[in-house]
PDB file of C-alpha atoms in Angstrom:
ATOM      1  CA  UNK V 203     -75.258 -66.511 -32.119  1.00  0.00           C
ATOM      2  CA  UNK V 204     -78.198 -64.064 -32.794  1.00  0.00           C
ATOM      3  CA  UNK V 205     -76.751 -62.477 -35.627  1.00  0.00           C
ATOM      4  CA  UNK V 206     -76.533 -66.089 -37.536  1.00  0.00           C
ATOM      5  CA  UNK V 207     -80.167 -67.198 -36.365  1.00  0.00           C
ATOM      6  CA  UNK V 208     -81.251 -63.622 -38.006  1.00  0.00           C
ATOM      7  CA  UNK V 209     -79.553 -63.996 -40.882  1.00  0.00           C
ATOM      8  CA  UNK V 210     -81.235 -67.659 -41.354  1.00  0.00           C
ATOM      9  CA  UNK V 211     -84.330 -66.436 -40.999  1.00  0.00           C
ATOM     10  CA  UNK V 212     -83.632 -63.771 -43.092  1.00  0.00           C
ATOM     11  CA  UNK V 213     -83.017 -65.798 -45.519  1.00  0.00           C
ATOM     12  CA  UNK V 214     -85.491 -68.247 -45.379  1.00  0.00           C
ATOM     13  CA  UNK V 215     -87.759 -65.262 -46.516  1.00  0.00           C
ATOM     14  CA  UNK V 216     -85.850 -62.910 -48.726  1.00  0.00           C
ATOM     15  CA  UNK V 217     -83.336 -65.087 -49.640  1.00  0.00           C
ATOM     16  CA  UNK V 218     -79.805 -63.260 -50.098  1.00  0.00           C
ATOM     17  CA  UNK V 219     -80.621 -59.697 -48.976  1.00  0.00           C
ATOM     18  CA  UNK V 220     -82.920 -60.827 -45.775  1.00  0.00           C
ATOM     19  CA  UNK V 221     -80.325 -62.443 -44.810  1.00  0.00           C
ATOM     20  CA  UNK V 222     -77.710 -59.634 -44.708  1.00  0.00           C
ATOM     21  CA  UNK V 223     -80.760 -57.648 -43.125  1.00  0.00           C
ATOM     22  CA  UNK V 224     -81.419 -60.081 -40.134  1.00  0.00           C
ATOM     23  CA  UNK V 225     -77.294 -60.465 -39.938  1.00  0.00           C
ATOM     24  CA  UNK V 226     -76.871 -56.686 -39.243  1.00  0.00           C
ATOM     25  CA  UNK V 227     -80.291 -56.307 -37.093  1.00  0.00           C
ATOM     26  CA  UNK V 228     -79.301 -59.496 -34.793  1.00  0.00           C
ATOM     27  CA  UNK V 229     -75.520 -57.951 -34.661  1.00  0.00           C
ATOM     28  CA  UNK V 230     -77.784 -54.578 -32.772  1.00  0.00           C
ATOM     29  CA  UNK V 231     -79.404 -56.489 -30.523  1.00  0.00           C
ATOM     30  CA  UNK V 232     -76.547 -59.026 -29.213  1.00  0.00           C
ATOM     31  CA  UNK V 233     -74.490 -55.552 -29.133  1.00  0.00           C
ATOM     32  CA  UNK V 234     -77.470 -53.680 -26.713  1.00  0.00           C
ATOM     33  CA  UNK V 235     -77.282 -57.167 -24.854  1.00  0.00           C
ATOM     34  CA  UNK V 236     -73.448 -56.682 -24.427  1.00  0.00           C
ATOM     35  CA  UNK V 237     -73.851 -53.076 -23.260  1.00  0.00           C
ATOM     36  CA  UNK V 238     -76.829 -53.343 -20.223  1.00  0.00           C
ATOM     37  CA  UNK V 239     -77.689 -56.711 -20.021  1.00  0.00           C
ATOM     38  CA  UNK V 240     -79.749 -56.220 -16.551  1.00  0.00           C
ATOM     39  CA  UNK V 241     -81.658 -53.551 -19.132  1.00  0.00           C
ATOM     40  CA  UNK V 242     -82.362 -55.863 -21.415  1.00  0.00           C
ATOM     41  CA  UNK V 243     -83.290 -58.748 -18.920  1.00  0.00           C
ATOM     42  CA  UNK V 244     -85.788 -56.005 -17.206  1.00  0.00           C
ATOM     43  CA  UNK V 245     -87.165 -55.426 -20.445  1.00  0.00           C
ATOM     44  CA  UNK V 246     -88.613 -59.056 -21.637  1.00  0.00           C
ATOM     45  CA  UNK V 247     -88.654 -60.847 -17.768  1.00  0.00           C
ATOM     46  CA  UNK V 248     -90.375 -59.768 -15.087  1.00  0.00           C
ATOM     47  CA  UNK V 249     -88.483 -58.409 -12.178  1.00  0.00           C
ATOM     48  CA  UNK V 250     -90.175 -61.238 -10.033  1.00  0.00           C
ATOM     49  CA  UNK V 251     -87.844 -63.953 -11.608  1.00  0.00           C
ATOM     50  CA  UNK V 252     -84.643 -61.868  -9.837  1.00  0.00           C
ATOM     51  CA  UNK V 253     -86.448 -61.346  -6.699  1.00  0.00           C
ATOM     52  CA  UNK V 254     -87.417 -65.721  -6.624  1.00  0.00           C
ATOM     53  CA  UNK V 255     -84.122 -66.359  -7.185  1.00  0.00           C
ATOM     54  CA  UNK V 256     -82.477 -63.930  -4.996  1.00  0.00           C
ATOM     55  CA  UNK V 257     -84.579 -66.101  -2.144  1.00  0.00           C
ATOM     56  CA  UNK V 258     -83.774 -69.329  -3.582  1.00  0.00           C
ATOM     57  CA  UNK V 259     -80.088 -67.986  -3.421  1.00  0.00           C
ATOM     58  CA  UNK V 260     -80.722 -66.470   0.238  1.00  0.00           C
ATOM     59  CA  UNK V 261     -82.404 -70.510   0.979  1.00  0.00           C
ATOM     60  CA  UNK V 262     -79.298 -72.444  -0.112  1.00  0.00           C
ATOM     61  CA  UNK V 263     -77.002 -70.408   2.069  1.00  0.00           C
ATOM     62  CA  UNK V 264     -79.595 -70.203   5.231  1.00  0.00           C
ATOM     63  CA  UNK V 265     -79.248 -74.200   5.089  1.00  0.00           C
ATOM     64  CA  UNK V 266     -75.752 -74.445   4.607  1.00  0.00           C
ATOM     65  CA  UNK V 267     -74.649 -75.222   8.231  1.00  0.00           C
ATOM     66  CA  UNK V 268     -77.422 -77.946   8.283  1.00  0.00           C
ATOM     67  CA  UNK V 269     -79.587 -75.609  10.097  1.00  0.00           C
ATOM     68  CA  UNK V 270     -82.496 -73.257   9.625  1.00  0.00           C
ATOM     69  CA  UNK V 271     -82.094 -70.006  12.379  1.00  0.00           C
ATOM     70  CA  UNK V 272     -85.009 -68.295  12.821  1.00  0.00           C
ATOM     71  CA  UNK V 273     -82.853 -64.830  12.750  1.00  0.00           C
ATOM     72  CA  UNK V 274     -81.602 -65.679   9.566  1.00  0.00           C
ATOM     73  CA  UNK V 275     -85.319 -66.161   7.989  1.00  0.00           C
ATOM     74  CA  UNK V 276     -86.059 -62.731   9.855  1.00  0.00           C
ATOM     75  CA  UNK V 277     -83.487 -60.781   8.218  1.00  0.00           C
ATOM     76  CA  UNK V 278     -84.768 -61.550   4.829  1.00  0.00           C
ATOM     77  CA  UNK V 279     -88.150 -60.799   5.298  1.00  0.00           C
ATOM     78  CA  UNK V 280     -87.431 -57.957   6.925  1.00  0.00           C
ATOM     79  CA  UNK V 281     -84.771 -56.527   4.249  1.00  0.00           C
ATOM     80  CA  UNK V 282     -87.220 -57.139   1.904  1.00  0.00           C
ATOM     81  CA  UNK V 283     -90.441 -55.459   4.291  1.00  0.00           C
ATOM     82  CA  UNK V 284     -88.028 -52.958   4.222  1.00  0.00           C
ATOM     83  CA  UNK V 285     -87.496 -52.638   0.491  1.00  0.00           C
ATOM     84  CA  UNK V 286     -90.925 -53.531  -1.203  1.00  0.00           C
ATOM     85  CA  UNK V 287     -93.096 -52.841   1.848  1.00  0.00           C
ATOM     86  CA  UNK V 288     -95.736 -55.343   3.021  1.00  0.00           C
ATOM     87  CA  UNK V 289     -98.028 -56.476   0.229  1.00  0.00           C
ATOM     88  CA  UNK V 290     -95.300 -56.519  -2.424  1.00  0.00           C
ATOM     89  CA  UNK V 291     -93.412 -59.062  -0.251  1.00  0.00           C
ATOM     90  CA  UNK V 292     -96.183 -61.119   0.996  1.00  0.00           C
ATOM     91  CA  UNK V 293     -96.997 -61.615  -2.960  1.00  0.00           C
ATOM     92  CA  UNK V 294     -93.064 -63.043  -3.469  1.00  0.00           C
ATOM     93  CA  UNK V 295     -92.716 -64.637  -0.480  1.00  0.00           C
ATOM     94  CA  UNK V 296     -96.535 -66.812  -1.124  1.00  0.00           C
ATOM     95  CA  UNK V 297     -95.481 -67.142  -4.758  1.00  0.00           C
ATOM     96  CA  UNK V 298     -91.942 -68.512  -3.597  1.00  0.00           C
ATOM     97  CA  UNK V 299     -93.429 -71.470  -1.211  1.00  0.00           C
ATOM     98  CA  UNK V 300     -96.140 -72.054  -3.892  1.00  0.00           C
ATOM     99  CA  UNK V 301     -93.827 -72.321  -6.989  1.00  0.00           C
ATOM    100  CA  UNK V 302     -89.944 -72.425  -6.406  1.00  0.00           C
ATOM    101  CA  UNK V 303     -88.908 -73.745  -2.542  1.00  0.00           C
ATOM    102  CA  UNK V 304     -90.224 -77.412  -2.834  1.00  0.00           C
ATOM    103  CA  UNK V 305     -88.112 -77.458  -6.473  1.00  0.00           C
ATOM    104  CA  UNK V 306     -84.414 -78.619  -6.599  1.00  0.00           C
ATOM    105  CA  UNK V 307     -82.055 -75.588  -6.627  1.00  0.00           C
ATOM    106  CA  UNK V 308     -78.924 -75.516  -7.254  1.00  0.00           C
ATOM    107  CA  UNK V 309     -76.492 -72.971  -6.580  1.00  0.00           C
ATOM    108  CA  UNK V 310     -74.392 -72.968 -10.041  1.00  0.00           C
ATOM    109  CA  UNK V 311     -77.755 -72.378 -11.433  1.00  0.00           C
ATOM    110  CA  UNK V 312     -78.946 -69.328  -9.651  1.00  0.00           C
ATOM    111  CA  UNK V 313     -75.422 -67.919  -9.423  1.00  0.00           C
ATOM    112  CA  UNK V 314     -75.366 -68.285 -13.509  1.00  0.00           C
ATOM    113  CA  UNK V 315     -78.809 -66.509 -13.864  1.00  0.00           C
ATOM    114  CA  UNK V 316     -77.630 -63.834 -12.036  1.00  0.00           C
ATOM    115  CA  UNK V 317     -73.658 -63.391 -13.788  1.00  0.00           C
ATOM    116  CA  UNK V 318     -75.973 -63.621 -17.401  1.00  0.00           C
ATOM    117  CA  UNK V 319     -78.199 -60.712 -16.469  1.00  0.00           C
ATOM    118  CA  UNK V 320     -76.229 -58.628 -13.872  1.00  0.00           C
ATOM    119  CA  UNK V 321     -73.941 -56.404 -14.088  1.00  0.00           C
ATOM    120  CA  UNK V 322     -70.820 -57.088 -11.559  1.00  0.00           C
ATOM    121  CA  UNK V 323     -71.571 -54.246  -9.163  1.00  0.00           C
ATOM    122  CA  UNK V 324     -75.470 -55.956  -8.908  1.00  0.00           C
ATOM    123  CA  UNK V 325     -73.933 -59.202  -7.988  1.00  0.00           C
ATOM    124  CA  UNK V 326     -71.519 -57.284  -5.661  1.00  0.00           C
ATOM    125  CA  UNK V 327     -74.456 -56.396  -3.408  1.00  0.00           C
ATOM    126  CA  UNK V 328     -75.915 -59.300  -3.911  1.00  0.00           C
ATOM    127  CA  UNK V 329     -72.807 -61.108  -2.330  1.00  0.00           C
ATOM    128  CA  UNK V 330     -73.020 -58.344   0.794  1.00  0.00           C
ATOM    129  CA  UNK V 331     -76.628 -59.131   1.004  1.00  0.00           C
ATOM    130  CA  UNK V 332     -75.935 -62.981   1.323  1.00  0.00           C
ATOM    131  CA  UNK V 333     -73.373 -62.562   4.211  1.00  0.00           C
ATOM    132  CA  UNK V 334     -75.534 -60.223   6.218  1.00  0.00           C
ATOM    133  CA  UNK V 335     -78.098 -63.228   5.994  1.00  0.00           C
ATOM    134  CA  UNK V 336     -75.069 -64.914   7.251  1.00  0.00           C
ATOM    135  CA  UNK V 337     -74.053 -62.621  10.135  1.00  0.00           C
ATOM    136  CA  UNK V 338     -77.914 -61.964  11.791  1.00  0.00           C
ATOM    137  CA  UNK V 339     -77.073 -64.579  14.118  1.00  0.00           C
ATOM    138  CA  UNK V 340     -73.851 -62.568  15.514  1.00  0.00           C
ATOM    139  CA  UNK V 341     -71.694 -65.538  13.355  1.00  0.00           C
ATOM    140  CA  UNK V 342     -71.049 -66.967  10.065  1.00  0.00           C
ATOM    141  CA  UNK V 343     -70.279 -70.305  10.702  1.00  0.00           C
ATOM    142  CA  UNK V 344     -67.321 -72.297   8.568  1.00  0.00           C
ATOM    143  CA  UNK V 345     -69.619 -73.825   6.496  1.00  0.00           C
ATOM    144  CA  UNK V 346     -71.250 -70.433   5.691  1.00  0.00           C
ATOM    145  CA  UNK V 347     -68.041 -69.042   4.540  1.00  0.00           C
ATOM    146  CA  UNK V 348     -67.170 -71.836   2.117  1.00  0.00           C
ATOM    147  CA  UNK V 349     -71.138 -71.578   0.332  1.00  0.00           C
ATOM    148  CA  UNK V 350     -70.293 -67.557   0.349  1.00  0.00           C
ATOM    149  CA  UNK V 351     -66.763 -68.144  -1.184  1.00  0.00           C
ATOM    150  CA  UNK V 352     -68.675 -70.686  -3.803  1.00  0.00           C
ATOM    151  CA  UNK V 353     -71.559 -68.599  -4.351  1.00  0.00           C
ATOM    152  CA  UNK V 354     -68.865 -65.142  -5.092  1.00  0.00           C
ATOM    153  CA  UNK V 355     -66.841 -67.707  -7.261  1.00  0.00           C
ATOM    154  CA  UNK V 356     -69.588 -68.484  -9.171  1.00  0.00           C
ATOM    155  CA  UNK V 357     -70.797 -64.935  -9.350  1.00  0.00           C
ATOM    156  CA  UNK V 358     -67.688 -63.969 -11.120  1.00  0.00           C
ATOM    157  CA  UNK V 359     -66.585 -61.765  -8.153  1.00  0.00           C
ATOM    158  CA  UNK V 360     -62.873 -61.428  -7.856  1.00  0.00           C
ATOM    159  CA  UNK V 361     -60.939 -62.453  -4.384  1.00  0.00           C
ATOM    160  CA  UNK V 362     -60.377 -58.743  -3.302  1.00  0.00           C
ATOM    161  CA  UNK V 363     -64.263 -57.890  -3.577  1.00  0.00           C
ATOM    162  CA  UNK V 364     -64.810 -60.885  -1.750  1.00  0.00           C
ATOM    163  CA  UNK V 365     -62.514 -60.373   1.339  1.00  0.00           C
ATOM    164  CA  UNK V 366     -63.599 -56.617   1.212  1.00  0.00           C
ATOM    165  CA  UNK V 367     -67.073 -57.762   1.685  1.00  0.00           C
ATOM    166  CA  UNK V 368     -66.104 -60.373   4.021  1.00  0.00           C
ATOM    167  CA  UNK V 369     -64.303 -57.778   6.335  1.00  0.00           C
ATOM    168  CA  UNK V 370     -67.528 -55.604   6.731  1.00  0.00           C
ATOM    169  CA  UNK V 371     -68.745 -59.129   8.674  1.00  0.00           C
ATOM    170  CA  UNK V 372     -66.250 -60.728  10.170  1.00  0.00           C
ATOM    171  CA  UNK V 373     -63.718 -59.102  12.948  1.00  0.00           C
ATOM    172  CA  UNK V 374     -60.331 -58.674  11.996  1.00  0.00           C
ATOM    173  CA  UNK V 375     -57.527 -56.063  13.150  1.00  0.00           C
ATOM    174  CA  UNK V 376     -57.027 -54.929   9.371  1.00  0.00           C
ATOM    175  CA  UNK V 377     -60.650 -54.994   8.338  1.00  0.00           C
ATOM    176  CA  UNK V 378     -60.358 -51.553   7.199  1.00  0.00           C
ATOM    177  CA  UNK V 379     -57.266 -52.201   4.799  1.00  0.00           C
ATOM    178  CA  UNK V 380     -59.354 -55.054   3.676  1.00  0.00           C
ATOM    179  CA  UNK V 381     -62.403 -52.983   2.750  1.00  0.00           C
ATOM    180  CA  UNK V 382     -59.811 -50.654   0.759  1.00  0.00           C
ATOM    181  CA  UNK V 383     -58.628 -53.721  -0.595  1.00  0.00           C
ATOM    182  CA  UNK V 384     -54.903 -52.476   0.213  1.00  0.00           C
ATOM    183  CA  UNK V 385     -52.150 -53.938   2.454  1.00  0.00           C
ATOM    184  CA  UNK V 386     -51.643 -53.042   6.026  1.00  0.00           C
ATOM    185  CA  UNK V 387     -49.102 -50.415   6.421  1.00  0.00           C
ATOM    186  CA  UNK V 388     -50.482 -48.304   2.832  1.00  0.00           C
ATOM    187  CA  UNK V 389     -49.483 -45.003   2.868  1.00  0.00           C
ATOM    188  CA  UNK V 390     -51.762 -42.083   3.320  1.00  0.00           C
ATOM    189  CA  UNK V 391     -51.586 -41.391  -0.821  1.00  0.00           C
ATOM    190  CA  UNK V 392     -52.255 -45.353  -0.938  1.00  0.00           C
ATOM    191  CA  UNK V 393     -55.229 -44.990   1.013  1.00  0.00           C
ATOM    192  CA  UNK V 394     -56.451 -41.751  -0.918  1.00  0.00           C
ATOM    193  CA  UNK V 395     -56.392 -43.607  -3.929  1.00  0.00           C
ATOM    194  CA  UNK V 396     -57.728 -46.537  -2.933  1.00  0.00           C
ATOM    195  CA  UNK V 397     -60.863 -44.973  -1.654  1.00  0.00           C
ATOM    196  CA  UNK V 398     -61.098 -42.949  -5.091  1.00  0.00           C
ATOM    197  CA  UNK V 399     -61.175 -46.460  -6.741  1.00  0.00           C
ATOM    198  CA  UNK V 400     -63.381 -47.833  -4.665  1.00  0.00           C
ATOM    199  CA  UNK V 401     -65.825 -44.990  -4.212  1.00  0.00           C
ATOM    200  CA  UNK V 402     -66.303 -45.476  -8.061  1.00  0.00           C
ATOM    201  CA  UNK V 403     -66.746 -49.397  -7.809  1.00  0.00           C
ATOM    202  CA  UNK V 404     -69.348 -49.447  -4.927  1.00  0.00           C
ATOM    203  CA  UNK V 405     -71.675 -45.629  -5.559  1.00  0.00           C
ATOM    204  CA  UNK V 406     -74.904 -46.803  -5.843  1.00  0.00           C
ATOM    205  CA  UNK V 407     -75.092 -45.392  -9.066  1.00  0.00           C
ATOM    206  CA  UNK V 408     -72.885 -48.010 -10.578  1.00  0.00           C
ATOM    207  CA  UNK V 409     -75.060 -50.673 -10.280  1.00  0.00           C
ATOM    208  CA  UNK V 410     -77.861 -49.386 -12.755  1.00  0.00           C
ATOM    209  CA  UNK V 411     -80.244 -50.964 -11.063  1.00  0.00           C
ATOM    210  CA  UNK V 412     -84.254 -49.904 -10.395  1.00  0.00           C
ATOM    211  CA  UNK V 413     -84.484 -52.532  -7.360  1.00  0.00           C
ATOM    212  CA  UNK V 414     -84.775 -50.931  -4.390  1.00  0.00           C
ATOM    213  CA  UNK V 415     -83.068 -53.641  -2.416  1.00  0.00           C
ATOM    214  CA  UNK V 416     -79.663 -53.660  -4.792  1.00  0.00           C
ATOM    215  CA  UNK V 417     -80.182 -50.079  -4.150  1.00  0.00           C
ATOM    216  CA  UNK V 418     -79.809 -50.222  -0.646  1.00  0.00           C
ATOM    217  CA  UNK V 419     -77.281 -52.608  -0.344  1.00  0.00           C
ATOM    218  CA  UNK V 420     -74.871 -50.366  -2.557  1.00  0.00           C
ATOM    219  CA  UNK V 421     -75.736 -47.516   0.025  1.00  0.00           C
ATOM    220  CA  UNK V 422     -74.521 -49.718   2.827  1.00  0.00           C
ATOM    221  CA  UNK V 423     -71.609 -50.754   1.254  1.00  0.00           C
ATOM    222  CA  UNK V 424     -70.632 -47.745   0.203  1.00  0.00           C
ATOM    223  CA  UNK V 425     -70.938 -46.492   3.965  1.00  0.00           C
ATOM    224  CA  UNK V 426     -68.622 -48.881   5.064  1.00  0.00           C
ATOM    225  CA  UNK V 427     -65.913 -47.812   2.772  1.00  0.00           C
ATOM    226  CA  UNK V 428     -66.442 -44.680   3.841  1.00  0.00           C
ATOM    227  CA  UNK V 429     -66.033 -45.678   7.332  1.00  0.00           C
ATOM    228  CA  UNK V 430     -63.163 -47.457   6.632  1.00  0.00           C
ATOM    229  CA  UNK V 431     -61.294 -44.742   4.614  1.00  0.00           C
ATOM    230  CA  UNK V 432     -62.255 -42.205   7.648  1.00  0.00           C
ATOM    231  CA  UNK V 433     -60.969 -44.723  10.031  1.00  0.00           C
ATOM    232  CA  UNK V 434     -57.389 -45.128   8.315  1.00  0.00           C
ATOM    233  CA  UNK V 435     -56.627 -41.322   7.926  1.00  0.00           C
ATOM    234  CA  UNK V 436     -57.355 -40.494  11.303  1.00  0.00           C
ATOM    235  CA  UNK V 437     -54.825 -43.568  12.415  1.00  0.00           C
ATOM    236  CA  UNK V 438     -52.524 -41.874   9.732  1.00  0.00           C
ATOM    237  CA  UNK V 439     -52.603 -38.386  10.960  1.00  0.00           C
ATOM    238  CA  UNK V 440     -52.713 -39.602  14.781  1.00  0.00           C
ATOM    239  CA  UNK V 441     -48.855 -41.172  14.136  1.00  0.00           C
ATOM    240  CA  UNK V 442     -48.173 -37.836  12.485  1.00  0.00           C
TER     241      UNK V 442
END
């Protein structure tokens, strides 16, 4: 679409050759879109519109059981204390009950802002982030887990992710093949591999990201695979 708006405009100045000029110049830029799109986003946007919108998100869910749990509200101010320390978060927090919480929000359209300018392992912790709001009560309810299975369908995160995610929360004998994403009963090369794959998928270095908060929620996840692959090969070499 950029390419053919550059190439009008090209035209509409210089005629034939402006318009081959703005067609290869608007081809560049929806390619560097393509390639880092959270770059690009972070480039023209201020970071504050992720940050609103990742507590709009976080709002949404909190409400989702039809009420509001003070622990819930605690965790987020204090992952976010915790992340952009006290006068950055007062600043989004004031600006977010001034501007955005008395608006209607809708989940398709946060979840969309965030699949346009994120890349998949972003949204990935933004998912884990969303069910730890979920869990500071010591249970995610039924109706939680249907807005988090929405919320990581609309994200564009695939059903493995999500129930690899999901097992870090919620107790279940095979949590750990979960986290792996393989099937109960993997053998120990299974398992090796598995935690190659998903060592790669979760690093925190994968996610490209400056925020300190996506940051930090790549660092956790990746602990819990870790803990999970540790937890399998001792089981393995314990039958051996």
């Amino acid at each position: 679409m950029m390419r053919w708006m550059a190439a009008l405009i090209g035209f509409f100045y210089y005629r034939i050759p402006g318009a081959f000029i703005g067609f290869l110049l608007g081809s560049v830029i929806e390619s560097l879109i393509k390639a880092s799109p959270i770059k690009f986003y972070s480039n023209v946007a201020s970071r504050e519109v992720f940050e609103l919108n990742l507590l709009a998100l976080s709002a949404i869910l909190i409400k989702a059981d039809g009420k509001v749990e003070e622990k819930e509200l605690t965790y987020v101010r204090s992952f976010f204390l915790s992340q952009y320390g006290k006068e950055k978060t007062n600043y989004i927090f004031k600006k977010f009950n001034d501007e955005v919480k008395n608006k209607t929000q809708d989940t398709y359209s946060l979840t969309n802002f965030f699949k346009t300018y994120s890349r998949y392992e972003t949204r990935l912790q933004i998912l884990h982030f969303l069910f730890g709001i979920a869990n500071s009560d010591g249970n995610i309810s039924n109706s939680e887990l249907l807005k988090l299975k929405q919320i990581g369908d609309n994200l564009g995160i695939n059903l493995l992710d999500l129930e690899s995610i999901k097992a870090m929360f919620v107790e279940d004998t095979d949590n750990a093949y979960k986290i792996l994403e393989i099937k109960p009963g993997a053998s120990l090369n299974e398992i090796k591999q598995a935690y190659r794959t998903m060592a790669k998928k979760y690093h925190p270095d994968k996610i490209q990201s400056n925020d300190p908060a996506m940051i930090k929620g790549a660092e956790e996840k990746f602990r819990e695979v870790r803990k999970a692959y540790e937890s399998l090969i001792a089981t393995k070499k314990n039958q051996n």
